[in-house]
PDB file of C-alpha atoms in Angstrom:
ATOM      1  CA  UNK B 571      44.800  33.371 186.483  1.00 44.00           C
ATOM      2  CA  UNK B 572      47.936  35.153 187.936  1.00 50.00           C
ATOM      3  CA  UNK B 573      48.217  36.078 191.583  1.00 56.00           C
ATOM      4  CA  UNK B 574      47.484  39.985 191.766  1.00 55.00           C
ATOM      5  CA  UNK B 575      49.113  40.434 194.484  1.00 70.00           C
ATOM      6  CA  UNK B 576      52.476  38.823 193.278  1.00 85.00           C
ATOM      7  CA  UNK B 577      52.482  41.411 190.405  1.00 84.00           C
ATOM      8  CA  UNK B 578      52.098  45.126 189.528  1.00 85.00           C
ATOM      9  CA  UNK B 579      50.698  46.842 186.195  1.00 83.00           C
ATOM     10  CA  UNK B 580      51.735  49.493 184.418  1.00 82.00           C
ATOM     11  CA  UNK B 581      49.067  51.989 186.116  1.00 82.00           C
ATOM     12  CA  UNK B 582      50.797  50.260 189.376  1.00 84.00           C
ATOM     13  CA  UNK B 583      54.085  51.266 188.454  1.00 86.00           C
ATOM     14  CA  UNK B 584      53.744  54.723 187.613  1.00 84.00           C
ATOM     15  CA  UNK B 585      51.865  55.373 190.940  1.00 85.00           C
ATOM     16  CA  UNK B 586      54.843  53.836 192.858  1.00 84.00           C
ATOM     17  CA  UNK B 587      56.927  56.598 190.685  1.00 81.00           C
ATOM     18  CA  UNK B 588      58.273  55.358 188.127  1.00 84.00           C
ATOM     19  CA  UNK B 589      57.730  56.800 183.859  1.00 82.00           C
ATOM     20  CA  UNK B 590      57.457  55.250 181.165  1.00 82.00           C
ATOM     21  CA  UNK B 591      60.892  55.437 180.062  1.00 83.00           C
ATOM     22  CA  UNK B 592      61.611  53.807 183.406  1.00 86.00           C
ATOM     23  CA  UNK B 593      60.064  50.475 182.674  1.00 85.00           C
ATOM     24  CA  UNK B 594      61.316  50.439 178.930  1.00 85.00           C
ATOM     25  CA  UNK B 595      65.102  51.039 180.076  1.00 85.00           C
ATOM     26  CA  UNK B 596      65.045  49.086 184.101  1.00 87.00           C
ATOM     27  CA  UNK B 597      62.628  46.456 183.630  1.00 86.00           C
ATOM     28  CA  UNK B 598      62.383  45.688 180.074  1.00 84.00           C
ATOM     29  CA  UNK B 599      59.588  43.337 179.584  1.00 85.00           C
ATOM     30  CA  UNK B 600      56.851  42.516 181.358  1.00 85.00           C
ATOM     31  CA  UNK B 601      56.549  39.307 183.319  1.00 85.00           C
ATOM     32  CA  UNK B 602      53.328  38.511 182.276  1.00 82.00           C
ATOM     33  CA  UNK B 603      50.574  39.320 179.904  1.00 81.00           C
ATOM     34  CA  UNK B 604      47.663  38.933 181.708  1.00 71.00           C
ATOM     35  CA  UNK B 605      44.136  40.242 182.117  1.00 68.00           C
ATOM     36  CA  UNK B 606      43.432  43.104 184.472  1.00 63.00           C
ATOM     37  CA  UNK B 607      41.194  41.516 187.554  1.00 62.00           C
ATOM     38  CA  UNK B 608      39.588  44.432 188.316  1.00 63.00           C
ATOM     39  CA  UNK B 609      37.602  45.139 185.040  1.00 67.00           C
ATOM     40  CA  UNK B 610      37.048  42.972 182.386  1.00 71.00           C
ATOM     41  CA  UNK B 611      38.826  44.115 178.813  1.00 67.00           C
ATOM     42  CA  UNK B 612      40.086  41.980 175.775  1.00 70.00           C
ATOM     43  CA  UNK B 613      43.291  43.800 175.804  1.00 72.00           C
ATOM     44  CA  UNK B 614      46.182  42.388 178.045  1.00 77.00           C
ATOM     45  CA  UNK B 615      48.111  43.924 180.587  1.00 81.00           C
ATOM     46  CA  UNK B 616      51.576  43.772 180.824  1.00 83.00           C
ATOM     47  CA  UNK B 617      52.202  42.564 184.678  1.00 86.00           C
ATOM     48  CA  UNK B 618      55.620  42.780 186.657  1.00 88.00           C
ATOM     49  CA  UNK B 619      56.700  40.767 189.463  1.00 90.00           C
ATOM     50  CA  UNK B 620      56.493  42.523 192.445  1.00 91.00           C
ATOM     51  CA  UNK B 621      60.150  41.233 193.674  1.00 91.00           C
ATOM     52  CA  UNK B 622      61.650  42.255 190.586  1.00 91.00           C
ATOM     53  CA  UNK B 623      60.024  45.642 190.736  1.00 90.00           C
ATOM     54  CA  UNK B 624      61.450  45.990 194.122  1.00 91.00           C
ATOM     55  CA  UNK B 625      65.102  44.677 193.720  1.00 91.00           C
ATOM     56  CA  UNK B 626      65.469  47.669 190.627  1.00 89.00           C
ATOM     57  CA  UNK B 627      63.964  50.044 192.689  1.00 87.00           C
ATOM     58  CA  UNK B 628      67.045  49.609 195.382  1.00 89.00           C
ATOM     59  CA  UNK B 629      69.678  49.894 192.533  1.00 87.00           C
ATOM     60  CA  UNK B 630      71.458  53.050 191.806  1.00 86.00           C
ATOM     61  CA  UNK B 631      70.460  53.393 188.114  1.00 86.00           C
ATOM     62  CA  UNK B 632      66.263  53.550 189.952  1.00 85.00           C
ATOM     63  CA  UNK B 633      67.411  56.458 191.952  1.00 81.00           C
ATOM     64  CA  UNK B 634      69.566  58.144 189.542  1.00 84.00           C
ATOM     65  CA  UNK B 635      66.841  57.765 186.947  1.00 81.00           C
ATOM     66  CA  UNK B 636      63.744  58.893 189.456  1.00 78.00           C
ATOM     67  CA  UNK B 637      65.911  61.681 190.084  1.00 77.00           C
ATOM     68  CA  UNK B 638      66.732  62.495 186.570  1.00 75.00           C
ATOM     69  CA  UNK B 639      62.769  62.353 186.201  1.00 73.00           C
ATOM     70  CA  UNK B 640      61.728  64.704 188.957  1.00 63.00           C
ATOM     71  CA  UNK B 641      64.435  67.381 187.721  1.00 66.00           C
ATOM     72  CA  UNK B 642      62.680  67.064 184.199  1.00 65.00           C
ATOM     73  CA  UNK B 643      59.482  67.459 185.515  1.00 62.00           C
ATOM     74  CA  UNK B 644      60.212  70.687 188.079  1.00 62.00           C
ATOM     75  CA  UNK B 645      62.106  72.169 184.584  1.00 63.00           C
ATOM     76  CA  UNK B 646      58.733  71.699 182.533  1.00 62.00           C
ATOM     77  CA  UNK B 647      56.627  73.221 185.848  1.00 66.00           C
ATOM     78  CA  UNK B 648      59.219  76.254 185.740  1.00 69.00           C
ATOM     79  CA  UNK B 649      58.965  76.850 181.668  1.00 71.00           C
ATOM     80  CA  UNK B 650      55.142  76.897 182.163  1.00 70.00           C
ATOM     81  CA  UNK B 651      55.090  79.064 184.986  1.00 73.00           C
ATOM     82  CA  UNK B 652      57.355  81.255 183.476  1.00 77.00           C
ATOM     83  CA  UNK B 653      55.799  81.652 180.144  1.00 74.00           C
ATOM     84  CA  UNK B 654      52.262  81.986 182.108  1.00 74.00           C
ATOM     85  CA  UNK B 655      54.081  85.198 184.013  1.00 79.00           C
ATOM     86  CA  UNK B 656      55.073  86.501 181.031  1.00 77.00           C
ATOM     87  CA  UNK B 657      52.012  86.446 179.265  1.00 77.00           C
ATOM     88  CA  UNK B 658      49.879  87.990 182.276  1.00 81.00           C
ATOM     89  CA  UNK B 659      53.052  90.588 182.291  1.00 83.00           C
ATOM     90  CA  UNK B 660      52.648  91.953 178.867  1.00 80.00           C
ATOM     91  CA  UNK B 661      48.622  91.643 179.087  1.00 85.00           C
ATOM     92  CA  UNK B 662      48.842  93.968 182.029  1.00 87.00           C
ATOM     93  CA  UNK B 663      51.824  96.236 180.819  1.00 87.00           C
ATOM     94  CA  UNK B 664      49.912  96.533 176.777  1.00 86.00           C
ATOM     95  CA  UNK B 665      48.123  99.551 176.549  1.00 90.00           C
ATOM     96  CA  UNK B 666      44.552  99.333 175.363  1.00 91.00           C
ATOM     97  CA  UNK B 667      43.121 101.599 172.338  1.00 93.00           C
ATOM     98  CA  UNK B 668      39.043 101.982 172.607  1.00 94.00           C
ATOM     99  CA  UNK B 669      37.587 103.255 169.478  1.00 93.00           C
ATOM    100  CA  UNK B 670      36.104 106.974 170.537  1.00 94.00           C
ATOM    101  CA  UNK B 671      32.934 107.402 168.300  1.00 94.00           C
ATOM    102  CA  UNK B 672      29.848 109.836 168.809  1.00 95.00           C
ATOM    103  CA  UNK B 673      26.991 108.068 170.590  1.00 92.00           C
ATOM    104  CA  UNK B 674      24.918 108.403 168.110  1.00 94.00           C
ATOM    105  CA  UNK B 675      27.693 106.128 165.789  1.00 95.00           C
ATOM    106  CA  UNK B 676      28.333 104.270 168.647  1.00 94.00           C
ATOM    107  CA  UNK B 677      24.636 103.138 169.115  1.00 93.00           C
ATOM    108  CA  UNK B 678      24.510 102.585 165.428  1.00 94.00           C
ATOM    109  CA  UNK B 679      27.564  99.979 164.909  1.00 94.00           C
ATOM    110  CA  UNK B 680      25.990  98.211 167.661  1.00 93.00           C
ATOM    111  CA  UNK B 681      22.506  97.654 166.415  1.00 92.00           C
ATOM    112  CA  UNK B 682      24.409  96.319 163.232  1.00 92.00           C
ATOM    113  CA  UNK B 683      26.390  94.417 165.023  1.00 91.00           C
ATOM    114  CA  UNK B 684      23.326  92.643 166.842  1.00 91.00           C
ATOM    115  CA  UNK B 685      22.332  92.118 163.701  1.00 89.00           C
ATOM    116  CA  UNK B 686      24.577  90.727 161.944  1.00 87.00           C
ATOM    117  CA  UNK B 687      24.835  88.356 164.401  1.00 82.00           C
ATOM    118  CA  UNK B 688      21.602  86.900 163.610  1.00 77.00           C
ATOM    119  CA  UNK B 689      20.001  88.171 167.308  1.00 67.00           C
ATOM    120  CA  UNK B 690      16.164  89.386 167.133  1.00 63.00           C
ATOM    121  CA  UNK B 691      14.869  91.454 169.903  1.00 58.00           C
ATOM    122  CA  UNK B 692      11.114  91.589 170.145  1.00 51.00           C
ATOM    123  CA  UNK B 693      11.051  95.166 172.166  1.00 53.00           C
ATOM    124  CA  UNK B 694      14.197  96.358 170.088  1.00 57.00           C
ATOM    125  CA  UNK B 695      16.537  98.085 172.441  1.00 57.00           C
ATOM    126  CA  UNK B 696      14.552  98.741 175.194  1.00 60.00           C
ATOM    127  CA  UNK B 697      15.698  99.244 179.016  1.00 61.00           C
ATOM    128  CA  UNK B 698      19.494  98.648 179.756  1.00 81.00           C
ATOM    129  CA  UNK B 699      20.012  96.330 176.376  1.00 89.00           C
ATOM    130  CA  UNK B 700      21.198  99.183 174.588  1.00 91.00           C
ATOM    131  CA  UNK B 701      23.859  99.425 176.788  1.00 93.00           C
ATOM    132  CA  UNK B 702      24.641  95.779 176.726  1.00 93.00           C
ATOM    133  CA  UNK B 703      24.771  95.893 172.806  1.00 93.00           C
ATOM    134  CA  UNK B 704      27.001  98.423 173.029  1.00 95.00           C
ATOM    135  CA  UNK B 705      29.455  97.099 175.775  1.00 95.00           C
ATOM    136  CA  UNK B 706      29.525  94.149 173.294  1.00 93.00           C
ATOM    137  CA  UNK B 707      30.351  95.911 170.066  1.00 93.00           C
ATOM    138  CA  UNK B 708      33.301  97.382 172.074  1.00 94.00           C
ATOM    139  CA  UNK B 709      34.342  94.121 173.084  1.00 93.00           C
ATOM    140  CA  UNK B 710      34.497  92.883 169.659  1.00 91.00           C
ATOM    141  CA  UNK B 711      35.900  95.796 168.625  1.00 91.00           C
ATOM    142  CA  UNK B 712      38.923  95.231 170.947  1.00 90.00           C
ATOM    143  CA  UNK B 713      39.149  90.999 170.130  1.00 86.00           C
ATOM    144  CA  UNK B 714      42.424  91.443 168.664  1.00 86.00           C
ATOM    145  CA  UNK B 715      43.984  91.768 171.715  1.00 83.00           C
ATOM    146  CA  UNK B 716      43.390  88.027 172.472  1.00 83.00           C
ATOM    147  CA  UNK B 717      46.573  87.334 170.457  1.00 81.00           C
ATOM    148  CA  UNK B 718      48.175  88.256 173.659  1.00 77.00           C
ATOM    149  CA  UNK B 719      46.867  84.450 174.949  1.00 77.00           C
ATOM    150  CA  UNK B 720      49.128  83.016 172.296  1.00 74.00           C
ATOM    151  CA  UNK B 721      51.778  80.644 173.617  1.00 63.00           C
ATOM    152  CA  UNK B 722      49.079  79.611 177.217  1.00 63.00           C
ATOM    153  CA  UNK B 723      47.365  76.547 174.997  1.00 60.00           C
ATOM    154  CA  UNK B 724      45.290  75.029 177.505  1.00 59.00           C
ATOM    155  CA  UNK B 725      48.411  75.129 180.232  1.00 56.00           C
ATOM    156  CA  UNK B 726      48.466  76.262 183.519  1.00 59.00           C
ATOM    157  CA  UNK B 727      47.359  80.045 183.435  1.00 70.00           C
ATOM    158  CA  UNK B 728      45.112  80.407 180.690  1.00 76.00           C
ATOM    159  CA  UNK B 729      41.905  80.950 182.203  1.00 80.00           C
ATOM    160  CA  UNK B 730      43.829  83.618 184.690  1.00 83.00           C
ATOM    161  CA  UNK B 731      45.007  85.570 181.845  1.00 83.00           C
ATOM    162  CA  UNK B 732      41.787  85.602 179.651  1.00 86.00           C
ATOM    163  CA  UNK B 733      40.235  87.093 182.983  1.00 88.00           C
ATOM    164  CA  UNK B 734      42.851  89.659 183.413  1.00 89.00           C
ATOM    165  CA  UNK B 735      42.372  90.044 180.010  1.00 89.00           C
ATOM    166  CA  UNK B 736      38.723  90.604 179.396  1.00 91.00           C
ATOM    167  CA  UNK B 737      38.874  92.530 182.729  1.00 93.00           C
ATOM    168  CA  UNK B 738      41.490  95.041 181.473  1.00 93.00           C
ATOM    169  CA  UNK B 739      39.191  95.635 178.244  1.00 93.00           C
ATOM    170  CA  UNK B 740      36.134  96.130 180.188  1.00 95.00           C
ATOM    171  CA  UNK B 741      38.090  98.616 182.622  1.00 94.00           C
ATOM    172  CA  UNK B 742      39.420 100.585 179.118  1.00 95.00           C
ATOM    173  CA  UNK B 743      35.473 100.748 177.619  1.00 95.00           C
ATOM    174  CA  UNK B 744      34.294 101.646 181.299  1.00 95.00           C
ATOM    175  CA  UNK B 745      36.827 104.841 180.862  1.00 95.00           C
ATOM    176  CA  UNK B 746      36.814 105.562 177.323  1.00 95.00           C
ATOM    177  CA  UNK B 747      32.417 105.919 177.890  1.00 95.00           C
ATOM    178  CA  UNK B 748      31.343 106.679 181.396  1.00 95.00           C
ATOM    179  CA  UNK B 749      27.531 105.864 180.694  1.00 94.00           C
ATOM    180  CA  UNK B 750      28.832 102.684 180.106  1.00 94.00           C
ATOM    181  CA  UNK B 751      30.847 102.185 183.472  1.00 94.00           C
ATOM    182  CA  UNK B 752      27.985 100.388 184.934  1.00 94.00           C
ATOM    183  CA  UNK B 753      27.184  97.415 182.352  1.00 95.00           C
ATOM    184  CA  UNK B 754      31.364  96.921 182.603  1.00 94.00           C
ATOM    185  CA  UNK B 755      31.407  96.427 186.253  1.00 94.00           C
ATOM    186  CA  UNK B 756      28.426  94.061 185.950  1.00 94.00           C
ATOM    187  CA  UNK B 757      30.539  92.190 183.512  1.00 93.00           C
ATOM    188  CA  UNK B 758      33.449  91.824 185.496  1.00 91.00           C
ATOM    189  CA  UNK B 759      31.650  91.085 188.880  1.00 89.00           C
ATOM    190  CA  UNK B 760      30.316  88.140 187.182  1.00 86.00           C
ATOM    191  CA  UNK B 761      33.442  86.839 185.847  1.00 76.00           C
ATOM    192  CA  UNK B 762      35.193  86.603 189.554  1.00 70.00           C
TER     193      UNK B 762
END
């Protein structure tokens, strides 16, 4: 068994800041294949002595390359923060369209709705469900303005913008039918 504290893994490495690409071009291969002591695994780890590690890690070619590595990395954080702005900017500047139909059609499309998407309701659409029904016809009504979200695939700023999002569409129902203000509201208090 190797002395653990006489070498560093991989996991060890990139904690003391170093990348992948790091390794591969200033420390080539691994001193060791060994067995991690903390956990037991069939798979070896590649260890590197902790003097080596330390004499590259003095050289000019560590720091240029660390350096190299954190400019890469603030350029990636800028490109996603920047797209992330741009999508909440044209969520917030795209004017929304809300179907204006009679109540009467209104409260129609949304039974069929309900039921077409397989939900029974015992007491039909008694008390405030109505409402909900129709607050949720609306919604689907307006789904195509989800393709806004393209481009934020599960990055920083997603979940903001499908909040701004649904809020914005529940704000446009809320003033396209008044008697539906209150069911809107509801909807966005819950989602902050």
């Amino acid at each position: 068994m190797t002395d653990c504290t006489a070498y560093v893994t991989l996991d060890g490495l990139r904690e003391r800041g170093w990348t992948d690409a790091m390794v591969r071009d200033l420390l080539g291969e691994a001193d060791v294949q060994g067995r991690d002591p903390r956990r037991w695994s069939l798979a070896p780890v590649r260890l590197y002595r902790v003097s080596r590690v330390e004499a590259v890690e003095q050289t000019p070619e560590f720091t240029r390359c660390a350096a190299d590595s954190g400019r890469r990395s603030s350029a990636a954080t800028a490109g996603a923060e920047s797209r992330r702005l741009a999508v909440l900017a044209a969520i917030r500047a795209q004017p929304i369209e809300v179907p204006r139909l009679p109540a009467a059609e209104l409260e129609r499309r949304a039974v069929r709705h309900r039921r077409l998407l397989g939900a029974r309701s015992p007491g039909g659409a008694a008390g405030g469900a109505l409402v909900r029904w129709q607050v949720n016809y609306l919604r689907h009504a307006l789904s195509r303005y989800e393709t806004l979200l393209d481009g934020l695939y599960g990055v920083t700023g997603r979940a903001e913008a499908e909040r701004v999002l649904r809020t914005r569409l529940y704000e446009a129902i809320a003033e396209a039918y008044p008697a539906l203000a209150a069911e809107c509201l509801r909807r966005i208090g819950a989602e902050r």
